PDB file of C-alpha atoms in Angstrom:
ATOM      1  CA  LEU F   1     -18.363  -3.130   2.344  1.00  0.00           C
ATOM      2  CA  ALA F   2     -17.629  -5.801   5.059  1.00  0.00           C
ATOM      3  CA  PHE F   3     -16.273  -8.064   2.292  1.00  0.00           C
ATOM      4  CA  ASN F   4     -14.200  -5.478   0.262  1.00  0.00           C
ATOM      5  CA  ALA F   5     -12.328  -4.025   3.137  1.00  0.00           C
ATOM      6  CA  PRO F   6     -10.615  -7.618   4.056  1.00  0.00           C
ATOM      7  CA  ARG F   7      -9.942  -8.026   0.341  1.00  0.00           C
ATOM      8  CA  ILE F   8      -8.138  -4.762  -0.074  1.00  0.00           C
ATOM      9  CA  VAL F   9      -6.102  -5.378   3.196  1.00  0.00           C
ATOM     10  CA  LEU F  10      -5.154  -8.911   2.092  1.00  0.00           C
ATOM     11  CA  ALA F  11      -4.142  -7.660  -1.287  1.00  0.00           C
ATOM     12  CA  SER F  12      -2.008  -4.757   0.098  1.00  0.00           C
ATOM     13  CA  ASP F  13      -0.296  -7.480   2.382  1.00  0.00           C
ATOM     14  CA  TRP F  14       0.642 -10.106  -0.342  1.00  0.00           C
ATOM     15  CA  ALA F  15       1.585  -7.844  -3.124  1.00  0.00           C
ATOM     16  CA  PRO F  16       4.263  -6.127  -1.376  1.00  0.00           C
ATOM     17  CA  ALA F  17       5.416  -9.248   0.249  1.00  0.00           C
ATOM     18  CA  TYR F  18       5.742 -10.748  -3.282  1.00  0.00           C
ATOM     19  CA  PHE F  19       7.797  -7.740  -4.507  1.00  0.00           C
ATOM     20  CA  GLU F  20       9.924  -7.694  -1.466  1.00  0.00           C
ATOM     21  CA  LEU F  21      10.623 -11.481  -2.003  1.00  0.00           C
ATOM     22  CA  ARG F  22      11.672 -10.758  -5.513  1.00  0.00           C
ATOM     23  CA  THR F  23      13.925  -7.821  -4.536  1.00  0.00           C
ATOM     24  CA  LEU F  24      15.510 -10.260  -1.869  1.00  0.00           C
ATOM     25  CA  ALA F  25      15.986 -12.851  -4.554  1.00  0.00           C
ATOM     26  CA  ARG F  26      17.888 -10.556  -6.686  1.00  0.00           C
ATOM     27  CA  ARG F  27      20.031  -9.351  -3.972  1.00  0.00           C
ATOM     28  CA  VAL F  28      20.829 -12.835  -2.810  1.00  0.00           C
ATOM     29  CA  GLU F  29      22.051 -13.415  -6.391  1.00  0.00           C
ATOM     30  CA  LEU F  30      23.982 -10.211  -6.416  1.00  0.00           C
ATOM     31  CA  GLY F  31      25.615 -10.946  -3.025  1.00  0.00           C
ATOM     32  CA  ARG F  32      26.872 -14.212  -4.306  1.00  0.00           C
ATOM     33  CA  GLU F  33      28.340 -12.713  -7.208  1.00  0.00           C
ATOM     34  CA  ALA F  34      30.078 -10.343  -4.838  1.00  0.00           C
ATOM     35  CA  THR F  35      31.122 -12.696  -2.471  1.00  0.00           C
ATOM     36  CA  ALA F  36      32.890 -14.797  -5.486  1.00  0.00           C
ATOM     37  CA  LEU F  37      34.613 -11.356  -6.456  1.00  0.00           C
ATOM     38  CA  ALA F  38      35.978 -10.709  -3.087  1.00  0.00           C
ATOM     39  CA  GLN F  39      37.452 -14.260  -2.994  1.00  0.00           C
ATOM     40  CA  ARG F  40      39.041 -13.509  -6.159  1.00  0.00           C
ATOM     41  CA  GLN F  41      40.321 -10.341  -4.878  1.00  0.00           C
ATOM     42  CA  LEU F  42      41.866 -12.119  -1.805  1.00  0.00           C
ATOM     43  CA  ASP F  43      43.534 -14.548  -3.932  1.00  0.00           C
ATOM     44  CA  VAL F  44      45.002 -11.783  -6.122  1.00  0.00           C
ATOM     45  CA  ALA F  45      46.092 -10.106  -3.012  1.00  0.00           C
ATOM     46  CA  ARG F  46      47.787 -13.215  -1.895  1.00  0.00           C
ATOM     47  CA  ARG F  47      49.684 -13.612  -5.176  1.00  0.00           C
ATOM     48  CA  LYS F  48      50.839 -10.068  -5.160  1.00  0.00           C
ATOM     49  CA  PHE F  49      52.096 -10.585  -1.665  1.00  0.00           C
ATOM     50  CA  ASP F  50      54.020 -13.755  -2.497  1.00  0.00           C
ATOM     51  CA  ALA F  51      55.494 -11.782  -5.390  1.00  0.00           C
ATOM     52  CA  GLY F  52      56.328  -8.810  -3.036  1.00  0.00           C
ATOM     53  CA  ASN F  53      54.105  -6.389  -4.583  1.00  0.00           C
ATOM     54  CA  ALA F  54      51.483  -6.082  -1.687  1.00  0.00           C
ATOM     55  CA  THR F  55      51.528  -6.169   2.145  1.00  0.00           C
ATOM     56  CA  VAL F  56      49.915  -8.288   4.744  1.00  0.00           C
ATOM     57  CA  LEU F  57      47.411  -5.136   5.279  1.00  0.00           C
ATOM     58  CA  ASP F  58      46.071  -5.740   1.747  1.00  0.00           C
ATOM     59  CA  ILE F  59      45.421  -9.521   2.470  1.00  0.00           C
ATOM     60  CA  GLU F  60      43.600  -8.666   5.840  1.00  0.00           C
ATOM     61  CA  ARG F  61      41.503  -5.852   4.113  1.00  0.00           C
ATOM     62  CA  TRP F  62      40.140  -8.200   1.603  1.00  0.00           C
ATOM     63  CA  GLN F  63      39.680 -10.899   4.133  1.00  0.00           C
ATOM     64  CA  ALA F  64      37.636  -8.535   6.026  1.00  0.00           C
ATOM     65  CA  GLU F  65      35.747  -7.568   2.800  1.00  0.00           C
ATOM     66  CA  LEU F  66      35.045 -11.112   1.988  1.00  0.00           C
ATOM     67  CA  ALA F  67      33.566 -11.722   5.442  1.00  0.00           C
ATOM     68  CA  GLN F  68      31.427  -8.920   5.204  1.00  0.00           C
ATOM     69  CA  GLU F  69      29.942 -10.176   1.917  1.00  0.00           C
ATOM     70  CA  ARG F  70      29.600 -13.631   3.199  1.00  0.00           C
ATOM     71  CA  ALA F  71      27.754 -12.149   6.164  1.00  0.00           C
ATOM     72  CA  THR F  72      25.433  -9.945   4.191  1.00  0.00           C
ATOM     73  CA  THR F  73      24.651 -12.686   1.726  1.00  0.00           C
ATOM     74  CA  VAL F  74      23.722 -15.067   4.639  1.00  0.00           C
ATOM     75  CA  GLN F  75      21.541 -12.582   6.045  1.00  0.00           C
ATOM     76  CA  LEU F  76      19.749 -11.850   2.987  1.00  0.00           C
ATOM     77  CA  GLU F  77      19.340 -15.647   2.364  1.00  0.00           C
ATOM     78  CA  GLY F  78      17.729 -15.923   5.845  1.00  0.00           C
ATOM     79  CA  SER F  79      15.498 -12.974   5.099  1.00  0.00           C
ATOM     80  CA  LEU F  80      14.652 -14.615   1.791  1.00  0.00           C
ATOM     81  CA  ARG F  81      13.418 -17.872   3.442  1.00  0.00           C
ATOM     82  CA  VAL F  82      11.253 -16.112   6.140  1.00  0.00           C
ATOM     83  CA  ARG F  83       9.528 -14.064   3.294  1.00  0.00           C
ATOM     84  CA  GLN F  84       8.834 -17.018   1.389  1.00  0.00           C
ATOM     85  CA  GLN F  85       7.205 -18.697   4.585  1.00  0.00           C
ATOM     86  CA  GLN F  86       5.229 -15.502   5.129  1.00  0.00           C
ATOM     87  CA  LEU F  87       3.895 -15.081   1.554  1.00  0.00           C
ATOM     88  CA  ALA F  88       3.025 -18.962   1.287  1.00  0.00           C
ATOM     89  CA  LEU F  89       0.966 -18.287   4.656  1.00  0.00           C
ATOM     90  CA  LEU F  90      -0.653 -15.186   3.113  1.00  0.00           C
ATOM     91  CA  LEU F  91      -1.561 -17.330  -0.037  1.00  0.00           C
ATOM     92  CA  GLY F  92      -2.709 -20.305   1.839  1.00  0.00           C
ATOM     93  CA  ALA F  93      -0.243 -22.457  -0.220  1.00  0.00           C
ATOM     94  CA  SER F  94       2.267 -24.893   0.982  1.00  0.00           C
ATOM     95  CA  GLN F  95       4.832 -23.800  -1.350  1.00  0.00           C
ATOM     96  CA  THR F  96       5.992 -20.321  -2.650  1.00  0.00           C
ATOM     97  CA  PRO F  97       4.983 -19.300  -6.150  1.00  0.00           C
ATOM     98  CA  VAL F  98       8.151 -19.813  -8.494  1.00  0.00           C
ATOM     99  CA  LEU F  99       9.873 -16.186  -9.046  1.00  0.00           C
ATOM    100  CA  SER F 100      11.028 -15.051 -12.293  1.00  0.00           C
ATOM    101  CA  LEU F 101      13.775 -12.609 -11.676  1.00  0.00           C
ATOM    102  CA  ARG F 102      14.087 -11.635 -15.384  1.00  0.00           C
ATOM    103  CA  GLU F 103      10.679 -10.052 -15.689  1.00  0.00           C
ATOM    104  CA  THR F 104      10.562  -6.540 -17.131  1.00  0.00           C
ATOM    105  CA  LEU F 105       7.369  -5.338 -15.503  1.00  0.00           C
ATOM    106  CA  VAL F 106       7.519  -1.451 -14.623  1.00  0.00           C
ATOM    107  CA  PRO F 107       4.767  -0.021 -12.543  1.00  0.00           C
ATOM    108  CA  GLN F 108       2.841   2.693 -14.205  1.00  0.00           C
ATOM    109  CA  PRO F 109       2.913   6.337 -12.893  1.00  0.00           C
ATOM    110  CA  PRO F 110       0.005   7.765 -11.504  1.00  0.00           C
ATOM    111  CA  ALA F 111      -1.942  10.338 -13.707  1.00  0.00           C
ATOM    112  CA  PRO F 112      -1.021  14.190 -13.023  1.00  0.00           C
ATOM    113  CA  LEU F 113      -4.509  14.858 -11.952  1.00  0.00           C
ATOM    114  CA  LEU F 114      -6.652  12.135 -10.165  1.00  0.00           C
ATOM    115  CA  PRO F 115     -10.398  12.495  -9.885  1.00  0.00           C
ATOM    116  CA  GLY F 116     -11.660  12.792  -6.572  1.00  0.00           C
ATOM    117  CA  ASP F 117     -14.157  10.048  -7.324  1.00  0.00           C
ATOM    118  CA  LEU F 118     -11.624   7.421  -6.759  1.00  0.00           C
ATOM    119  CA  LEU F 119     -11.689   8.006  -2.992  1.00  0.00           C
ATOM    120  CA  GLU F 120     -15.242   7.340  -2.900  1.00  0.00           C
ATOM    121  CA  ARG F 121     -14.354   3.590  -3.726  1.00  0.00           C
ATOM    122  CA  ARG F 122     -12.761   3.308  -0.293  1.00  0.00           C
ATOM    123  CA  PRO F 123     -14.820   1.098   2.206  1.00  0.00           C
ATOM    124  CA  ASP F 124     -14.096   3.533   4.935  1.00  0.00           C
ATOM    125  CA  VAL F 125     -15.509   6.433   2.775  1.00  0.00           C
ATOM    126  CA  GLN F 126     -18.617   4.476   1.638  1.00  0.00           C
ATOM    127  CA  ARG F 127     -19.219   3.380   5.068  1.00  0.00           C
ATOM    128  CA  GLN F 128     -19.159   6.859   6.438  1.00  0.00           C
ATOM    129  CA  ALA F 129     -21.250   8.167   3.467  1.00  0.00           C
ATOM    130  CA  ARG F 130     -24.076   5.639   4.230  1.00  0.00           C
ATOM    131  CA  ALA F 131     -23.992   6.466   7.824  1.00  0.00           C
ATOM    132  CA  LEU F 132     -24.410  10.092   6.791  1.00  0.00           C
ATOM    133  CA  ASP F 133     -27.463   9.149   4.583  1.00  0.00           C
ATOM    134  CA  ALA F 134     -29.125   7.293   7.397  1.00  0.00           C
ATOM    135  CA  ALA F 135     -28.419  10.009   9.866  1.00  0.00           C
ATOM    136  CA  LEU F 136     -30.104  12.443   7.491  1.00  0.00           C
ATOM    137  CA  ALA F 137     -33.007  10.224   6.762  1.00  0.00           C
ATOM    138  CA  ARG F 138     -33.686   9.757  10.405  1.00  0.00           C
ATOM    139  CA  VAL F 139     -33.662  13.596  10.754  1.00  0.00           C
ATOM    140  CA  GLY F 140     -36.467  13.734   7.944  1.00  0.00           C
ATOM    141  CA  VAL F 141     -38.440  11.089   9.751  1.00  0.00           C
ATOM    142  CA  ALA F 142     -38.222  12.936  13.027  1.00  0.00           C
ATOM    143  CA  ARG F 143     -39.412  16.216  11.373  1.00  0.00           C
ATOM    144  CA  ARG F 144     -42.625  14.375   9.793  1.00  0.00           C
ATOM    145  CA  GLU F 145     -43.820  13.713  13.198  1.00  0.00           C
ATOM    146  CA  VAL F 146     -44.655  17.254  13.773  1.00  0.00           C
ATOM    147  CA  PHE F 147     -47.383  17.093  10.730  1.00  0.00           C
ATOM    148  CA  PRO F 148     -50.754  15.563  11.053  1.00  0.00           C
ATOM    149  CA  ARG F 149     -50.970  12.168   9.592  1.00  0.00           C
ATOM    150  CA  LEU F 150     -53.958  11.153   7.702  1.00  0.00           C
ATOM    151  CA  GLN F 151     -54.559   7.387   7.576  1.00  0.00           C
ATOM    152  CA  ILE F 152     -57.142   5.656   5.519  1.00  0.00           C
ATOM    153  CA  ASP F 153     -58.001   2.024   6.296  1.00  0.00           C
ATOM    154  CA  TRP F 154     -61.189   0.005   7.104  1.00  0.00           C
ATOM    155  CA  ALA F 155     -62.171   0.459  10.920  1.00  0.00           C
ATOM    156  CA  SER F 156     -65.567  -1.273  10.701  1.00  0.00           C
ATOM    157  CA  SER F 157     -66.747   1.943  12.359  1.00  0.00           C
ATOM    158  CA  ARG F 158     -69.413   4.477  11.160  1.00  0.00           C
ATOM    159  CA  GLU F 159     -68.897   7.101  13.689  1.00  0.00           C
ATOM    160  CA  ARG F 160     -68.664  10.670  12.164  1.00  0.00           C
ATOM    161  CA  LEU F 161     -66.239  12.055  14.722  1.00  0.00           C
ATOM    162  CA  ALA F 162     -64.570  10.317  17.440  1.00  0.00           C
ATOM    163  CA  LEU F 163     -61.392  10.409  19.479  1.00  0.00           C
ATOM    164  CA  ALA F 164     -59.020   7.128  19.875  1.00  0.00           C
ATOM    165  CA  GLY F 165     -55.424   6.768  21.010  1.00  0.00           C
ATOM    166  CA  GLY F 166     -53.458   8.276  23.762  1.00  0.00           C
ATOM    167  CA  SER F 167     -53.999  11.847  25.195  1.00  0.00           C
ATOM    168  CA  ALA F 168     -50.468  13.091  23.878  1.00  0.00           C
ATOM    169  CA  SER F 169     -51.187  11.973  20.130  1.00  0.00           C
ATOM    170  CA  PRO F 170     -55.041  11.592  19.949  1.00  0.00           C
ATOM    171  CA  GLN F 171     -56.330   9.835  16.991  1.00  0.00           C
ATOM    172  CA  MET F 172     -59.479  11.563  15.290  1.00  0.00           C
ATOM    173  CA  VAL F 173     -61.738   9.015  13.391  1.00  0.00           C
ATOM    174  CA  VAL F 174     -63.690  10.966  10.856  1.00  0.00           C
ATOM    175  CA  GLY F 175     -65.587   7.716   9.649  1.00  0.00           C
ATOM    176  CA  TYR F 176     -65.361   4.649   7.738  1.00  0.00           C
ATOM    177  CA  GLY F 177     -61.679   4.090   8.670  1.00  0.00           C
ATOM    178  CA  VAL F 178     -60.566   7.670   7.725  1.00  0.00           C
ATOM    179  CA  SER F 179     -58.327   8.802  10.731  1.00  0.00           C
ATOM    180  CA  VAL F 180     -56.150  11.818  11.342  1.00  0.00           C
ATOM    181  CA  THR F 181     -53.326  11.773  14.199  1.00  0.00           C
ATOM    182  CA  LEU F 182     -52.923  15.231  15.843  1.00  0.00           C
ATOM    183  CA  PRO F 183     -49.560  15.585  17.735  1.00  0.00           C
ATOM    184  CA  LEU F 184     -51.149  17.994  20.248  1.00  0.00           C
ATOM    185  CA  LEU F 185     -49.351  17.500  23.531  1.00  0.00           C
ATOM    186  CA  ASP F 186     -46.562  15.559  22.001  1.00  0.00           C
ATOM    187  CA  GLY F 187     -44.760  18.524  20.475  1.00  0.00           C
ATOM    188  CA  GLY F 188     -41.705  18.709  23.130  1.00  0.00           C
ATOM    189  CA  ARG F 189     -41.078  15.090  22.822  1.00  0.00           C
ATOM    190  CA  ILE F 190     -41.041  15.524  18.839  1.00  0.00           C
ATOM    191  CA  ARG F 191     -38.854  18.757  18.796  1.00  0.00           C
ATOM    192  CA  ALA F 192     -36.457  16.790  21.209  1.00  0.00           C
ATOM    193  CA  ASN F 193     -36.205  13.823  19.057  1.00  0.00           C
ATOM    194  CA  ILE F 194     -35.583  16.197  16.064  1.00  0.00           C
ATOM    195  CA  ALA F 195     -32.824  18.125  18.062  1.00  0.00           C
ATOM    196  CA  VAL F 196     -31.168  14.550  18.938  1.00  0.00           C
ATOM    197  CA  GLN F 197     -31.287  13.412  15.315  1.00  0.00           C
ATOM    198  CA  GLU F 198     -29.893  16.694  13.976  1.00  0.00           C
ATOM    199  CA  ALA F 199     -26.968  16.203  16.533  1.00  0.00           C
ATOM    200  CA  ARG F 200     -26.186  12.797  15.279  1.00  0.00           C
ATOM    201  CA  ALA F 201     -26.323  14.040  11.658  1.00  0.00           C
ATOM    202  CA  GLN F 202     -23.940  16.741  12.331  1.00  0.00           C
ATOM    203  CA  GLU F 203     -21.787  14.023  14.293  1.00  0.00           C
ATOM    204  CA  ALA F 204     -21.984  11.876  10.988  1.00  0.00           C
ATOM    205  CA  VAL F 205     -21.140  14.900   8.737  1.00  0.00           C
ATOM    206  CA  ALA F 206     -17.997  15.477  11.055  1.00  0.00           C
ATOM    207  CA  GLU F 207     -17.044  11.750  10.769  1.00  0.00           C
ATOM    208  CA  TYR F 208     -17.404  11.727   7.184  1.00  0.00           C
ATOM    209  CA  GLU F 209     -15.233  14.879   6.798  1.00  0.00           C
ATOM    210  CA  LYS F 210     -12.713  13.250   9.034  1.00  0.00           C
ATOM    211  CA  THR F 211     -12.787  10.061   6.907  1.00  0.00           C
ATOM    212  CA  MET F 212     -12.265  12.157   3.734  1.00  0.00           C
ATOM    213  CA  LEU F 213      -9.406  14.079   5.355  1.00  0.00           C
ATOM    214  CA  THR F 214      -7.473  10.744   6.301  1.00  0.00           C
ATOM    215  CA  ALA F 215      -8.046   9.505   2.751  1.00  0.00           C
ATOM    216  CA  LEU F 216      -6.639  12.576   1.274  1.00  0.00           C
ATOM    217  CA  THR F 217      -3.608  12.359   3.791  1.00  0.00           C
ATOM    218  CA  ASP F 218      -3.057   8.730   2.661  1.00  0.00           C
ATOM    219  CA  VAL F 219      -3.014   9.821  -0.998  1.00  0.00           C
ATOM    220  CA  GLU F 220      -0.586  12.772  -0.385  1.00  0.00           C
ATOM    221  CA  THR F 221       1.633  10.414   1.719  1.00  0.00           C
ATOM    222  CA  VAL F 222       1.809   7.744  -0.866  1.00  0.00           C
ATOM    223  CA  LEU F 223       2.343  10.115  -3.902  1.00  0.00           C
ATOM    224  CA  VAL F 224       5.322  11.683  -2.071  1.00  0.00           C
ATOM    225  CA  GLN F 225       6.565   8.098  -1.492  1.00  0.00           C
ATOM    226  CA  TRP F 226       6.161   7.445  -5.243  1.00  0.00           C
ATOM    227  CA  SER F 227       8.140  10.580  -6.244  1.00  0.00           C
ATOM    228  CA  ALA F 228      10.910   9.912  -3.758  1.00  0.00           C
ATOM    229  CA  ALA F 229      11.355   6.316  -5.200  1.00  0.00           C
ATOM    230  CA  GLU F 230      11.290   7.393  -8.591  1.00  0.00           C
ATOM    231  CA  ALA F 231      13.960   9.928  -8.102  1.00  0.00           C
ATOM    232  CA  SER F 232      16.196   7.689  -6.106  1.00  0.00           C
ATOM    233  CA  LEU F 233      15.717   4.829  -8.697  1.00  0.00           C
ATOM    234  CA  ARG F 234      16.798   7.340 -11.516  1.00  0.00           C
ATOM    235  CA  HIS F 235      19.998   8.348  -9.670  1.00  0.00           C
ATOM    236  CA  TRP F 236      20.902   4.607  -8.738  1.00  0.00           C
ATOM    237  CA  GLN F 237      20.170   3.698 -12.409  1.00  0.00           C
ATOM    238  CA  GLN F 238      22.733   6.403 -13.444  1.00  0.00           C
ATOM    239  CA  ALA F 239      25.304   5.008 -10.975  1.00  0.00           C
ATOM    240  CA  GLN F 240      24.630   1.588 -12.371  1.00  0.00           C
ATOM    241  CA  ARG F 241      25.354   2.647 -15.941  1.00  0.00           C
ATOM    242  CA  ALA F 242      28.533   4.542 -14.747  1.00  0.00           C
ATOM    243  CA  GLY F 243      29.617   1.453 -13.072  1.00  0.00           C
ATOM    244  CA  GLU F 244      29.110  -0.692 -16.310  1.00  0.00           C
ATOM    245  CA  THR F 245      31.043   1.865 -18.038  1.00  0.00           C
ATOM    246  CA  ALA F 246      33.960   1.961 -15.573  1.00  0.00           C
ATOM    247  CA  ALA F 247      34.024  -1.920 -15.635  1.00  0.00           C
ATOM    248  CA  ARG F 248      34.248  -2.089 -19.379  1.00  0.00           C
ATOM    249  CA  ARG F 249      36.968   0.316 -19.510  1.00  0.00           C
ATOM    250  CA  ALA F 250      38.900  -1.481 -16.840  1.00  0.00           C
ATOM    251  CA  GLU F 251      38.615  -4.831 -18.763  1.00  0.00           C
ATOM    252  CA  ARG F 252      39.949  -3.038 -21.811  1.00  0.00           C
ATOM    253  CA  LEU F 253      42.800  -1.423 -19.900  1.00  0.00           C
ATOM    254  CA  PHE F 254      43.581  -5.037 -18.419  1.00  0.00           C
ATOM    255  CA  ASP F 255      43.480  -6.572 -21.790  1.00  0.00           C
ATOM    256  CA  ALA F 256      45.913  -3.804 -23.194  1.00  0.00           C
ATOM    257  CA  GLY F 257      48.286  -4.359 -20.228  1.00  0.00           C
ATOM    258  CA  MET F 258      47.712  -1.120 -18.766  1.00  0.00           C
ATOM    259  CA  ALA F 259      45.809  -2.238 -15.490  1.00  0.00           C
ATOM    260  CA  ASP F 260      46.100  -5.141 -13.213  1.00  0.00           C
ATOM    261  CA  LEU F 261      43.221  -7.755 -12.356  1.00  0.00           C
ATOM    262  CA  GLY F 262      42.784  -5.869  -9.241  1.00  0.00           C
ATOM    263  CA  ALA F 263      41.550  -2.896 -10.767  1.00  0.00           C
ATOM    264  CA  VAL F 264      38.991  -4.917 -12.860  1.00  0.00           C
ATOM    265  CA  LEU F 265      37.648  -6.502 -10.009  1.00  0.00           C
ATOM    266  CA  ASP F 266      37.172  -3.273  -7.979  1.00  0.00           C
ATOM    267  CA  ALA F 267      35.112  -1.908 -10.853  1.00  0.00           C
ATOM    268  CA  ARG F 268      33.131  -5.078 -11.234  1.00  0.00           C
ATOM    269  CA  ARG F 269      32.379  -4.763  -7.182  1.00  0.00           C
ATOM    270  CA  GLY F 270      31.289  -1.284  -7.603  1.00  0.00           C
ATOM    271  CA  GLN F 271      28.910  -2.346 -10.488  1.00  0.00           C
ATOM    272  CA  LEU F 272      27.680  -4.950  -8.180  1.00  0.00           C
ATOM    273  CA  ARG F 273      26.843  -2.375  -5.619  1.00  0.00           C
ATOM    274  CA  ALA F 274      25.167  -0.149  -7.904  1.00  0.00           C
ATOM    275  CA  GLN F 275      22.990  -3.033  -9.185  1.00  0.00           C
ATOM    276  CA  ASP F 276      22.044  -3.912  -5.605  1.00  0.00           C
ATOM    277  CA  ALA F 277      21.106  -0.494  -4.965  1.00  0.00           C
ATOM    278  CA  VAL F 278      18.910  -0.532  -8.100  1.00  0.00           C
ATOM    279  CA  SER F 279      17.287  -3.448  -7.001  1.00  0.00           C
ATOM    280  CA  GLN F 280      16.422  -2.032  -3.658  1.00  0.00           C
ATOM    281  CA  ALA F 281      14.962   1.054  -5.231  1.00  0.00           C
ATOM    282  CA  GLU F 282      12.805  -0.787  -7.633  1.00  0.00           C
ATOM    283  CA  GLY F 283      11.363  -2.607  -4.596  1.00  0.00           C
ATOM    284  CA  VAL F 284      10.653   0.644  -2.918  1.00  0.00           C
ATOM    285  CA  ARG F 285       9.039   1.935  -6.121  1.00  0.00           C
ATOM    286  CA  TRP F 286       6.840  -1.219  -6.357  1.00  0.00           C
ATOM    287  CA  ALA F 287       5.837  -0.871  -2.613  1.00  0.00           C
ATOM    288  CA  ALA F 288       4.882   2.610  -3.381  1.00  0.00           C
ATOM    289  CA  ALA F 289       2.769   1.448  -6.427  1.00  0.00           C
ATOM    290  CA  VAL F 290       0.965  -1.035  -4.517  1.00  0.00           C
ATOM    291  CA  GLY F 291       0.246   1.744  -1.809  1.00  0.00           C
ATOM    292  CA  LEU F 292      -1.325   3.904  -4.664  1.00  0.00           C
ATOM    293  CA  ARG F 293      -3.629   1.134  -5.603  1.00  0.00           C
ATOM    294  CA  ARG F 294      -4.434   0.564  -1.764  1.00  0.00           C
ATOM    295  CA  VAL F 295      -5.270   4.041  -0.922  1.00  0.00           C
ATOM    296  CA  PHE F 296      -7.855   4.221  -3.880  1.00  0.00           C
ATOM    297  CA  ALA F 297      -9.345   0.933  -2.948  1.00  0.00           C
ATOM    298  CA  GLY F 298      -8.343  -0.325  -6.405  1.00  0.00           C
ATOM    299  CA  THR F 299      -7.366  -3.878  -7.555  1.00  0.00           C
ATOM    300  CA  VAL F 300      -3.697  -4.650  -6.733  1.00  0.00           C
TER     301      VAL F 300
END
C-alpha cells in the first residue's frame, strides 16, 4: 500500500500534465493561425481605406484584434514552456517528450454500471480495511482471555496438583507439564480490555465507512465532470462543423464574386475560435478520464 499510493499520485500528476501540454501546443498552433488571419484582415482594411471603402474605425478595430491575438498567443507560448519544464521534472528527464498533435486517441467512456469492487483497489480503502481486520482480531484475542488456557509442555515436574504464577491468574499444574491457567481474579481487567478493543473496532468501522463514503463522493464527482466534458465537447464540435461549413461557403461566394475577402477571413477566424474551444474541451475530457482511473486506483 505504501508503494502503490505514491505511484497512483505520480501517474495522476503527469498524465493530466501531458494532456494539458498537448492542448496548449494545439492552442498555440491555432493562435498563430488566428494572428496571421488578423494581420491579413488589417491589411485588407487598410487597402479598403485607401480605396475609400472603409473608415479609420475599421483599421483601429483590426489593430485591436491583432494585438489581442498576439497577446493571447504569447501567453499560451509562455504557459506551454512552463508545462514542458514541469512535465520534464515529473518524468525526471532533461527534455520534454516529443508531442504528436495528430494523434487520434479518444478516451473510452466508463461503463454504465461500475462494480463496487473497483473501489477496493484504492490504497486508502485497503488501508482502512486492514485496520478494521486487525481491530476485530484484537477483539477476538481479548475475549479469549476469559476462558481457561490449557498448556502442555514438559516442566520436569511430577506434582499431581500445584499452584504457580500470580494471584490474579494462577496457573494450576496438574502434572508432567500439563497446566491450566484460570483467570479468577483478573476478570475486571479482561472485561475492561474487551471493552477497549471493541471501542477501537467500532472506531475502525467508522473510519472504514468514512473512507468508502469519500471514495464514492470522488467517483460521483468525476462522473459528473466526465458527463459535463462530453456534453460540452459535443456542442463545440457542432460549432466547429458549422464554422467549417460557413468558411467553405464564404470561399465559394468569394470565388463567384459575391463576397469580399473580409467575409472569408471573418468566417475563417470563427472556425479557428471553434477549433480552439474544441481543443480545450478535449483537454477537459482527458482530465476527466484520468480522474476516473485515479479514483478507482487504476493504471493511468
